[in-house]
Coordinates of C-alpha atoms in Angstrom, one line a residue:
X1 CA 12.0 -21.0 -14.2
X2 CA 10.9 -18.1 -12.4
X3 CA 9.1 -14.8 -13.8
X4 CA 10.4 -11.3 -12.3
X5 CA 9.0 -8.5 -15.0
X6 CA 5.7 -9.7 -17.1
X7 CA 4.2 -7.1 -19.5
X8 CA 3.0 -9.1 -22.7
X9 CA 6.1 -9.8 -25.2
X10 CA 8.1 -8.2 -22.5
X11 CA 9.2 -10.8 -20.2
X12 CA 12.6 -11.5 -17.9
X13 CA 12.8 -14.3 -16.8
X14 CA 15.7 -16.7 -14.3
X15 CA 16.6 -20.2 -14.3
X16 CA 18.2 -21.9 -11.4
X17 CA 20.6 -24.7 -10.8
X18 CA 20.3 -25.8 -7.1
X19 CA 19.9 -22.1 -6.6
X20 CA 22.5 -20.5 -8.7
X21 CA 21.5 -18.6 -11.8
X22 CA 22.0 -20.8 -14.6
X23 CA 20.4 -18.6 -17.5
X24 CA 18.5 -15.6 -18.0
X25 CA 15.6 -15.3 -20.7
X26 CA 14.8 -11.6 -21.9
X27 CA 11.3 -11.7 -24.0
X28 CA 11.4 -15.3 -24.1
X29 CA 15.0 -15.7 -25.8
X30 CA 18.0 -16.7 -23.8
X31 CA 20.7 -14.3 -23.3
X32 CA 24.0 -15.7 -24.1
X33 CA 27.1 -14.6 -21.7
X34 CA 30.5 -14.2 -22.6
X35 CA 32.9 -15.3 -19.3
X36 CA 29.8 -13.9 -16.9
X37 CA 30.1 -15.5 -13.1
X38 CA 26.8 -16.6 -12.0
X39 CA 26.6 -12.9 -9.5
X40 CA 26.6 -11.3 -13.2
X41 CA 23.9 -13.1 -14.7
X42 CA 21.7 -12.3 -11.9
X43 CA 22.8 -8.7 -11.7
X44 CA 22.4 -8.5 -15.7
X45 CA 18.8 -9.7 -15.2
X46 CA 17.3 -7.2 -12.2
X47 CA 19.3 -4.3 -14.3
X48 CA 17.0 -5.1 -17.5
X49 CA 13.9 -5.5 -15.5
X50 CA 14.6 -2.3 -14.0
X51 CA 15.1 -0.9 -17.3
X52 CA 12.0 -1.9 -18.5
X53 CA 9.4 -1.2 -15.9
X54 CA 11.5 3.1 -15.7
X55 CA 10.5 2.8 -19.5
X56 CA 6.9 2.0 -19.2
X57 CA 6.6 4.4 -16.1
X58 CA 8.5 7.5 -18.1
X59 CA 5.4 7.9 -19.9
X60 CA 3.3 10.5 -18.3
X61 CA -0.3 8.8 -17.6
X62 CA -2.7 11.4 -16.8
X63 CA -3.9 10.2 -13.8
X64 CA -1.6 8.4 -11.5
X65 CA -3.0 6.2 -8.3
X66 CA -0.8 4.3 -5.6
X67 CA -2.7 1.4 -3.4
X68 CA -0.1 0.1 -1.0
X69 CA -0.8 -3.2 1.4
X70 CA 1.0 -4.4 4.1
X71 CA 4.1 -5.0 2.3
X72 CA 4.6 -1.6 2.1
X73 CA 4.9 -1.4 5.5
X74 CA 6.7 -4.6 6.6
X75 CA 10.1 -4.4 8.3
X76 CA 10.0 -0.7 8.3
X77 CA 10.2 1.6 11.4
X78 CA 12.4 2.9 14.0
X79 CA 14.9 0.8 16.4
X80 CA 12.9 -2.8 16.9
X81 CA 9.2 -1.7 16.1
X82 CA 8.7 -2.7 12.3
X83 CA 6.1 -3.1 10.4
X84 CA 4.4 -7.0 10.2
X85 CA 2.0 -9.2 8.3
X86 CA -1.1 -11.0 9.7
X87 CA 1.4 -14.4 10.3
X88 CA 3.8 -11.8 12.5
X89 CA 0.6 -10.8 14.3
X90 CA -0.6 -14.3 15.0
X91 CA 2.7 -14.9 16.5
X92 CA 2.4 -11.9 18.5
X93 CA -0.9 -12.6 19.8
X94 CA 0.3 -16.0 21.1
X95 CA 3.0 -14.1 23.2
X96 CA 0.4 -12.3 24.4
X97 CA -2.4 -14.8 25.7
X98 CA -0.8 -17.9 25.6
X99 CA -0.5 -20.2 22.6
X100 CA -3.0 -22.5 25.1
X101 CA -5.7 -19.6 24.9
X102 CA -5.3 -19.1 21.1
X103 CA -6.0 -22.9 20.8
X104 CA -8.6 -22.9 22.8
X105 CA -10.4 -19.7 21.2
X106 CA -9.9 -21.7 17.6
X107 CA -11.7 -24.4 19.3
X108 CA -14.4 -22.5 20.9
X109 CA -15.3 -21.0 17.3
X110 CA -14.6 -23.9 15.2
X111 CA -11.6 -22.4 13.0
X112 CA -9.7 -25.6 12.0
X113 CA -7.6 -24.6 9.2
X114 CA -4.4 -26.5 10.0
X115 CA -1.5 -27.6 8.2
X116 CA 0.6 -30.6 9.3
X117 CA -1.5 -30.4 12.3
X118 CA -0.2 -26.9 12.9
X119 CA -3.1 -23.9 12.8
X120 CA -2.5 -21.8 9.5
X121 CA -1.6 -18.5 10.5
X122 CA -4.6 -16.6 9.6
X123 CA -5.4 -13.8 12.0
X124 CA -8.2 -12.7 9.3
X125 CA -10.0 -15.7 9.5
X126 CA -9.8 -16.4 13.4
X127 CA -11.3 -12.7 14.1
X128 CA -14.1 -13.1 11.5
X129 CA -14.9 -16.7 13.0
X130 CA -14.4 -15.0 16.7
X131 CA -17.0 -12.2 15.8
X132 CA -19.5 -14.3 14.5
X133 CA -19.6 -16.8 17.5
X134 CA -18.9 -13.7 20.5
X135 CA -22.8 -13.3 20.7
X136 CA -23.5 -16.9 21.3
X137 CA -20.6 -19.3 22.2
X138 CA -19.8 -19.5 25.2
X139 CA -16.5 -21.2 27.2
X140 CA -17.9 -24.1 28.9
X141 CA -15.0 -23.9 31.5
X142 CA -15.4 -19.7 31.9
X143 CA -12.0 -19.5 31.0
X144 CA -12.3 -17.7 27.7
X145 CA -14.3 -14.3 27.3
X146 CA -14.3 -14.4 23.2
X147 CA -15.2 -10.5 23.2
X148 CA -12.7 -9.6 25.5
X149 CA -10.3 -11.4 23.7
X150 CA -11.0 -9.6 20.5
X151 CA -10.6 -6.9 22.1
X152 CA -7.1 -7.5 23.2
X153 CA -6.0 -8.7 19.9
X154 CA -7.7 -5.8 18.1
X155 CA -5.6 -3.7 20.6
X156 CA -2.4 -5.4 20.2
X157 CA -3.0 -4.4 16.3
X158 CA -3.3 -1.1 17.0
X159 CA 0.1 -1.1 19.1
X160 CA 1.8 -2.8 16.3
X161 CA 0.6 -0.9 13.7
X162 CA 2.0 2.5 15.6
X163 CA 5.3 3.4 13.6
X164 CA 8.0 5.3 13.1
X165 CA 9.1 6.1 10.0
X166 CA 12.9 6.1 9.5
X167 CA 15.2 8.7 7.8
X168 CA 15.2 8.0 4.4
X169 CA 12.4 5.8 3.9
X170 CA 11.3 4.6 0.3
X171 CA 7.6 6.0 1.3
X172 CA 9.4 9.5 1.3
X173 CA 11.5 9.1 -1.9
X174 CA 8.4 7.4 -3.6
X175 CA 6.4 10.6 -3.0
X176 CA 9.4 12.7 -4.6
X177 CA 9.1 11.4 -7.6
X178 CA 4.9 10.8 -8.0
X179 CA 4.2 14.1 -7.1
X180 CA 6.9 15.6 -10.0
X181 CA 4.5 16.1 -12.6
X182 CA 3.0 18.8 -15.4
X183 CA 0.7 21.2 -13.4
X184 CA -2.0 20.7 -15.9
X185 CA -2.8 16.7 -14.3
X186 CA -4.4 15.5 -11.8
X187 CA -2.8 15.2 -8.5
X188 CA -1.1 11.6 -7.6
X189 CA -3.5 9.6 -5.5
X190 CA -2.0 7.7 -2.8
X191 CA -4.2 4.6 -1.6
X192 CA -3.2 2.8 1.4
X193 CA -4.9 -0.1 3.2
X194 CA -2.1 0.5 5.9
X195 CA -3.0 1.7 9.8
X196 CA 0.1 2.8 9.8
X197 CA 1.1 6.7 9.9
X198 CA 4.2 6.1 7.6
X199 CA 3.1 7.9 4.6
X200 CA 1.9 11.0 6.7
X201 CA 4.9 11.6 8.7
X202 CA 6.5 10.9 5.0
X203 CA 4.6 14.0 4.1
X204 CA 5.8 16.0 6.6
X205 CA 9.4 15.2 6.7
X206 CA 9.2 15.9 2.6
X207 CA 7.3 19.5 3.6
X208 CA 4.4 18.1 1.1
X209 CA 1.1 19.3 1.5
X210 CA -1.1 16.2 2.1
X211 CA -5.3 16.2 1.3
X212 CA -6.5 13.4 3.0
X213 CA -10.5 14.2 3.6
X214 CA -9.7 16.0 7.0
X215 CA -9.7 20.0 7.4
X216 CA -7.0 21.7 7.6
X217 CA -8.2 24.0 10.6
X218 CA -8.2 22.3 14.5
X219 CA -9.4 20.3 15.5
X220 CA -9.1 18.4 11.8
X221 CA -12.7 17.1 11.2
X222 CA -13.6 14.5 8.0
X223 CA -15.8 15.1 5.0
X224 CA -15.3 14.2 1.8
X225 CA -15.9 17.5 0.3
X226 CA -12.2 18.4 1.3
X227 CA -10.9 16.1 -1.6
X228 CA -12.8 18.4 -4.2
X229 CA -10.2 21.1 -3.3
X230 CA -6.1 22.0 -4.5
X231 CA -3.9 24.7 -3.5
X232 CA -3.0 27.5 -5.3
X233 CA -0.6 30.5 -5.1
X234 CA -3.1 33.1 -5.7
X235 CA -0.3 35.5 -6.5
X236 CA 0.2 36.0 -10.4
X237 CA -2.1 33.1 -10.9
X238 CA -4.1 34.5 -13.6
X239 CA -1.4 36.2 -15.4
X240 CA -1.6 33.4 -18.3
X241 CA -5.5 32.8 -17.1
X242 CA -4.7 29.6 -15.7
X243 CA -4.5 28.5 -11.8
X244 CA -0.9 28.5 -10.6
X245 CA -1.0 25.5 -9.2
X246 CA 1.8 24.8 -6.0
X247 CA 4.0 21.6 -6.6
X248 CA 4.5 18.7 -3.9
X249 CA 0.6 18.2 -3.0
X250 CA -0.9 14.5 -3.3
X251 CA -4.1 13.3 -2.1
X252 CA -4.3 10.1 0.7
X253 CA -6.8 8.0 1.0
X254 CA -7.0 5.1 3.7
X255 CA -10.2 2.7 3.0
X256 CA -9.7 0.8 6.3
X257 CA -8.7 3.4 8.7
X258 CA -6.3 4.7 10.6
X259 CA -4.3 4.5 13.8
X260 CA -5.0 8.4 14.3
X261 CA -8.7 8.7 13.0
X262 CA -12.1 8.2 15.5
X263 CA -15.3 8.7 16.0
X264 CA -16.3 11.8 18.4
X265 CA -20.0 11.1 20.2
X266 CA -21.5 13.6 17.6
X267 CA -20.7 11.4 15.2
X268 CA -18.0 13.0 13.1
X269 CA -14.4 11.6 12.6
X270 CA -11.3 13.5 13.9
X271 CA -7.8 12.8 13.4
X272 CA -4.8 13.5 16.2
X273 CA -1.5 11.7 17.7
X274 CA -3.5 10.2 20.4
X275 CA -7.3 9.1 20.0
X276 CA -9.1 7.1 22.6
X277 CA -10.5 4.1 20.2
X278 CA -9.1 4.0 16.9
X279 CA -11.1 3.9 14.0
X280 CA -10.2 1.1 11.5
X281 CA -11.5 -1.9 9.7
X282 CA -9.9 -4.6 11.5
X283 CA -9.0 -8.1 10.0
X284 CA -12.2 -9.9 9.1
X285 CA -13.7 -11.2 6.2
X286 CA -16.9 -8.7 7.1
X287 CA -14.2 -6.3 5.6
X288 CA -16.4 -5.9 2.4
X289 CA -19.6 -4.5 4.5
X290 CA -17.7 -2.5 6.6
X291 CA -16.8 -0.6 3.7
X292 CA -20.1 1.0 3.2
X293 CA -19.8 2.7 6.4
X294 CA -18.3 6.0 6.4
X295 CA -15.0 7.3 6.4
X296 CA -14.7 4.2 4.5
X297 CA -17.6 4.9 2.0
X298 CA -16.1 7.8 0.9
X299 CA -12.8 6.4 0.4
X300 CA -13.7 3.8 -1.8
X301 CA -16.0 5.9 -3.5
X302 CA -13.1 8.2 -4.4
X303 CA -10.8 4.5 -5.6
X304 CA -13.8 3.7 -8.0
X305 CA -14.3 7.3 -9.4
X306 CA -10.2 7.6 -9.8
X307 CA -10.7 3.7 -11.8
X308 CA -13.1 4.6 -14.2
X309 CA -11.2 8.2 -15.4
X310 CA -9.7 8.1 -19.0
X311 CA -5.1 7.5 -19.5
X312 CA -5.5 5.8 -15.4
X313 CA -2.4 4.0 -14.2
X314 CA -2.9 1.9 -11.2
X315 CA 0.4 0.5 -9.2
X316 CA -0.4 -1.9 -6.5
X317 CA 2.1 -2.1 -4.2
X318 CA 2.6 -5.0 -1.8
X319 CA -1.4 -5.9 -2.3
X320 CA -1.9 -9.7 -1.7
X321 CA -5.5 -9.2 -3.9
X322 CA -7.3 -10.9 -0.9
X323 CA -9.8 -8.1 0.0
X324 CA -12.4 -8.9 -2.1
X325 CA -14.5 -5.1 -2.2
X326 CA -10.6 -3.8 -3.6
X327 CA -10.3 -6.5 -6.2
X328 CA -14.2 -6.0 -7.4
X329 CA -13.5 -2.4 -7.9
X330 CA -10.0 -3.2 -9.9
X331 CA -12.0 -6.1 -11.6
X332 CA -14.4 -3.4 -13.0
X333 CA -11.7 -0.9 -14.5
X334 CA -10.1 -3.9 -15.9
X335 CA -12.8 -5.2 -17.7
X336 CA -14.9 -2.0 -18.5
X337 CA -12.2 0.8 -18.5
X338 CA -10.2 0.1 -22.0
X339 CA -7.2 3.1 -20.8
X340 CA -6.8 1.6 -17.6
X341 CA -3.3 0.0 -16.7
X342 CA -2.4 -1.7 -14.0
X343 CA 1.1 -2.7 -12.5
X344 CA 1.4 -5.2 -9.9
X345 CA 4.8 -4.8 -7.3
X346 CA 5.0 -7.5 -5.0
X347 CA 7.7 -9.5 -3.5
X348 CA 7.0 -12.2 -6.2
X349 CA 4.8 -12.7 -8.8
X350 CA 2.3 -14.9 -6.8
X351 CA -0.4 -17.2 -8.8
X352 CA -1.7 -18.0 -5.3
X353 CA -6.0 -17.4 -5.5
X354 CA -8.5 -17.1 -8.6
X355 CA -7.5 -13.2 -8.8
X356 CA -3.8 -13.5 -9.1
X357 CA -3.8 -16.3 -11.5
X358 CA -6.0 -14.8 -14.0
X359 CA -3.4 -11.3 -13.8
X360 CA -0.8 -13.7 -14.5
X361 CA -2.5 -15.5 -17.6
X362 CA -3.2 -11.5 -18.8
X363 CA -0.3 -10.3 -18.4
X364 CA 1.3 -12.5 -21.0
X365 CA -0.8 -11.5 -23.5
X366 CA -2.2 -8.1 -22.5
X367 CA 0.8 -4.6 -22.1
X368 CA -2.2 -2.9 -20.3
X369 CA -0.6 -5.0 -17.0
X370 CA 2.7 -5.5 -15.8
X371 CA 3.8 -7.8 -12.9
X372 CA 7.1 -7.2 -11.4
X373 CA 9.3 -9.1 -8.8
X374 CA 10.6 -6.2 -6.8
X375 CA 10.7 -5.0 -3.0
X376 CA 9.1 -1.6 -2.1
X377 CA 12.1 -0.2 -1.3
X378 CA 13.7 -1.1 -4.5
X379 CA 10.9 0.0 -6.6
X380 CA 11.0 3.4 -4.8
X381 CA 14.8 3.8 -5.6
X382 CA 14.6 2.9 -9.3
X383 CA 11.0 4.4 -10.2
X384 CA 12.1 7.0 -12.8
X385 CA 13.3 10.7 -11.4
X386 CA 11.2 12.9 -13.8
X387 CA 13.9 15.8 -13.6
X388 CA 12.0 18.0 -16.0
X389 CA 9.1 18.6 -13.1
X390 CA 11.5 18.9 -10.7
X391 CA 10.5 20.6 -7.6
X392 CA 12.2 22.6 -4.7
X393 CA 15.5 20.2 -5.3
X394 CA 17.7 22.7 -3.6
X395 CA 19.3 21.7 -0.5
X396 CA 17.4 22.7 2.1
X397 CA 19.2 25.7 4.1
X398 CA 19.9 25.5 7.8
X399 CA 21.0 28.9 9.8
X400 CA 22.7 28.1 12.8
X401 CA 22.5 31.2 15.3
X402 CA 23.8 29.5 18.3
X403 CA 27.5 29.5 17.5
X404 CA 30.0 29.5 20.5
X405 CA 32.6 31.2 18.6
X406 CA 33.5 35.1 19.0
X407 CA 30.7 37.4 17.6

């Protein structure tokens, strides 16, 4: 039996018969079907999950935070470049130096995590082993530079990690509907451990106003001071004594970096289309201390303040709970927040690790969490349309002056 929606006493659930949808459970009971083909039952059981989850997210929690992983990012971009996991990137690496070279850098640093004498796929792992040795391993054959290597596959990230973002993307429509909410809350908080730009050019092809820690004067310099402000129409605003606050604004925060962000000589961080050495955490399990460096300080900062705040929803979104300075900070609000709620959307409800087990085990007896078997894309398209804050929703109006009829 497989689990897709888990939040306490509600529960949908599928059972398979050499793949084919035998029966569908809905809070533990199963549904009976009159003359239903086995397309119907599975159809019948993604419709109630869906139902469920738009119930639970119509209420209006007052503060709202996002934290998206990579598989909010995967198989999403313009023409061939997509977005891809860390087992994509291992394959990529091997087209790049040479599935001999890759072998021979596990060897050289002593990663020997194989299965059926194949090397598990994990890029993380290689990089953190490959850091730790680049100061005092050396290739007894010369062949292999281990810093220069990094470098290479720290740069073929970077490449892959440089996106498009399509027309119509579910980052886009996802922001429509987070940022539809009573003036009087907090702004949504978007969270993303992505590189990626996908969420930013989401922004601007949604005309929302984005603060994201950088000024909004040129060249845009960091500081964390610039996610104590909001924006106001100043016009009329104290006609009711009460800021008038303008609609479509969410906060961004990236805790490991960006494809746009780095580091000028004096220190300070700047962000622009091209930068000459990117500044992000990359894979490693050192993930953890690099966090205490800023930007990255401030960002997480800003994830634990947002945790501990009273009526908090947090929805993980494609989050594989394997950094562990993320899942201390969610640990805390779980266990010392009592109006914190989480939701988990993954492709799957995965009881793979210590974390995700124990969310599973909760979320059966706890409504505080739900788990939910549902593609980013999917979840963007059904997540609840709030019409009652709705915002700007009038087609946008194009005037055409370069007409080659008569005048």
């Amino acid at each position: 039996m497989e689990d897709i929606y888990i939040n306490g006493n509600n529960k949908v659930s599928i059972e398979y018969d050499n793949e084919i949808v035998s029966n569908v459970y809905i809070d533990g009971k199963k549904h009976e079907f009159e003359n239903t083909n086995d397309k119907g039952k599975l159809e019948f059981a993604l419709k109630t999950k869906r139902n469920k989850y738009k119930k639970f997210l119509n209420f209006q929690f007052e503060n709202l935070l996002i934290l998206t992983g990579a598989g909010s990012s995967v198989g999403i971009g313009k023409g061939e470049k997509k977005g891809r996991l860390l087992t994509d990137l291992w394959d990529d690496t091997v087209e790049l130096v040479s599935e001999e070279v890759l072998h021979k850098l596990c060897e050289l640093v002593h990663y020997t995590d194989k299965k059926d004498d194949n090397y598990v796929k994990n890029l993380e792992k290689l990089l953190s082993f490959a850091n730790s040795a680049k100061e005092y391993v050396k290739d007894p054959e010369g062949k292999i530079d281990i810093t220069e290597l990094i470098k290479q596959i720290e740069s073929l990230i970077k490449s892959k990690c440089e996106l498009d973002l399509p027309n119509n993307s579910p980052h886009k429509e996802l922001l429509e509907k987070i940022t539809k909410r009573k003036v009087t809350l907090p702004r949504a908080k978007v969270f993303t451990l992505n590189y990626d730009t996908l969420f930013e050019q989401a922004g601007i092809q949604g005309n929302f106003t984005m603060i994201d820690g950088f000024s909004f004067s040129f060249p845009r310099i960091f500081s964390g001071r610039n996610f104590n402000y909001d924006i106001v129409q100043r016009d009329n605003s104290r006609v009711k004594e009460e800021d008038n606050f303008v609609s479509k604004v969410f906060h961004l925060y990236k805790p490991h970096g960006s494809v746009d962000w780095e580091r000028l000589e004096n220190g300070s961080i700047k962000q622009s289309e091209k930068v000459n050495k990117a500044l992000m955490i990359y894979p490693k399990e050192s993930k953890y201390e690099s966090s205490y460096e800023q930007p990255f300080f401030e960002m997480m900062s800003r994830l634990q303040q947002n945790l501990r705040k009273d009526n908090v929803l947090l929805i993980c979104i494609g989050f594989s709970f394997n950094d562990k300075h993320i899942v201390t900070a969610i640990q805390e609000a779980l266990e010392q927040n009592p109006s914190f709620q989480l939701m988990v959307v993954n492709k799957g409800i995965s009881q793979a690790g210590n974390f995700n087990k124990e969310l599973y085990r909760i979320a059966q007896e706890n409504s505080s969490i739900v788990l939910i078997d549902e593609l980013f894309s999917n979840f963007s398209n059904y997540y609840p349309d709030l019409k009652t804050y709705n915002q700007d929703n009038n087609d946008k109006i194009v005037v055409n002056l370069n007409n080659s009829g008569d005048d």
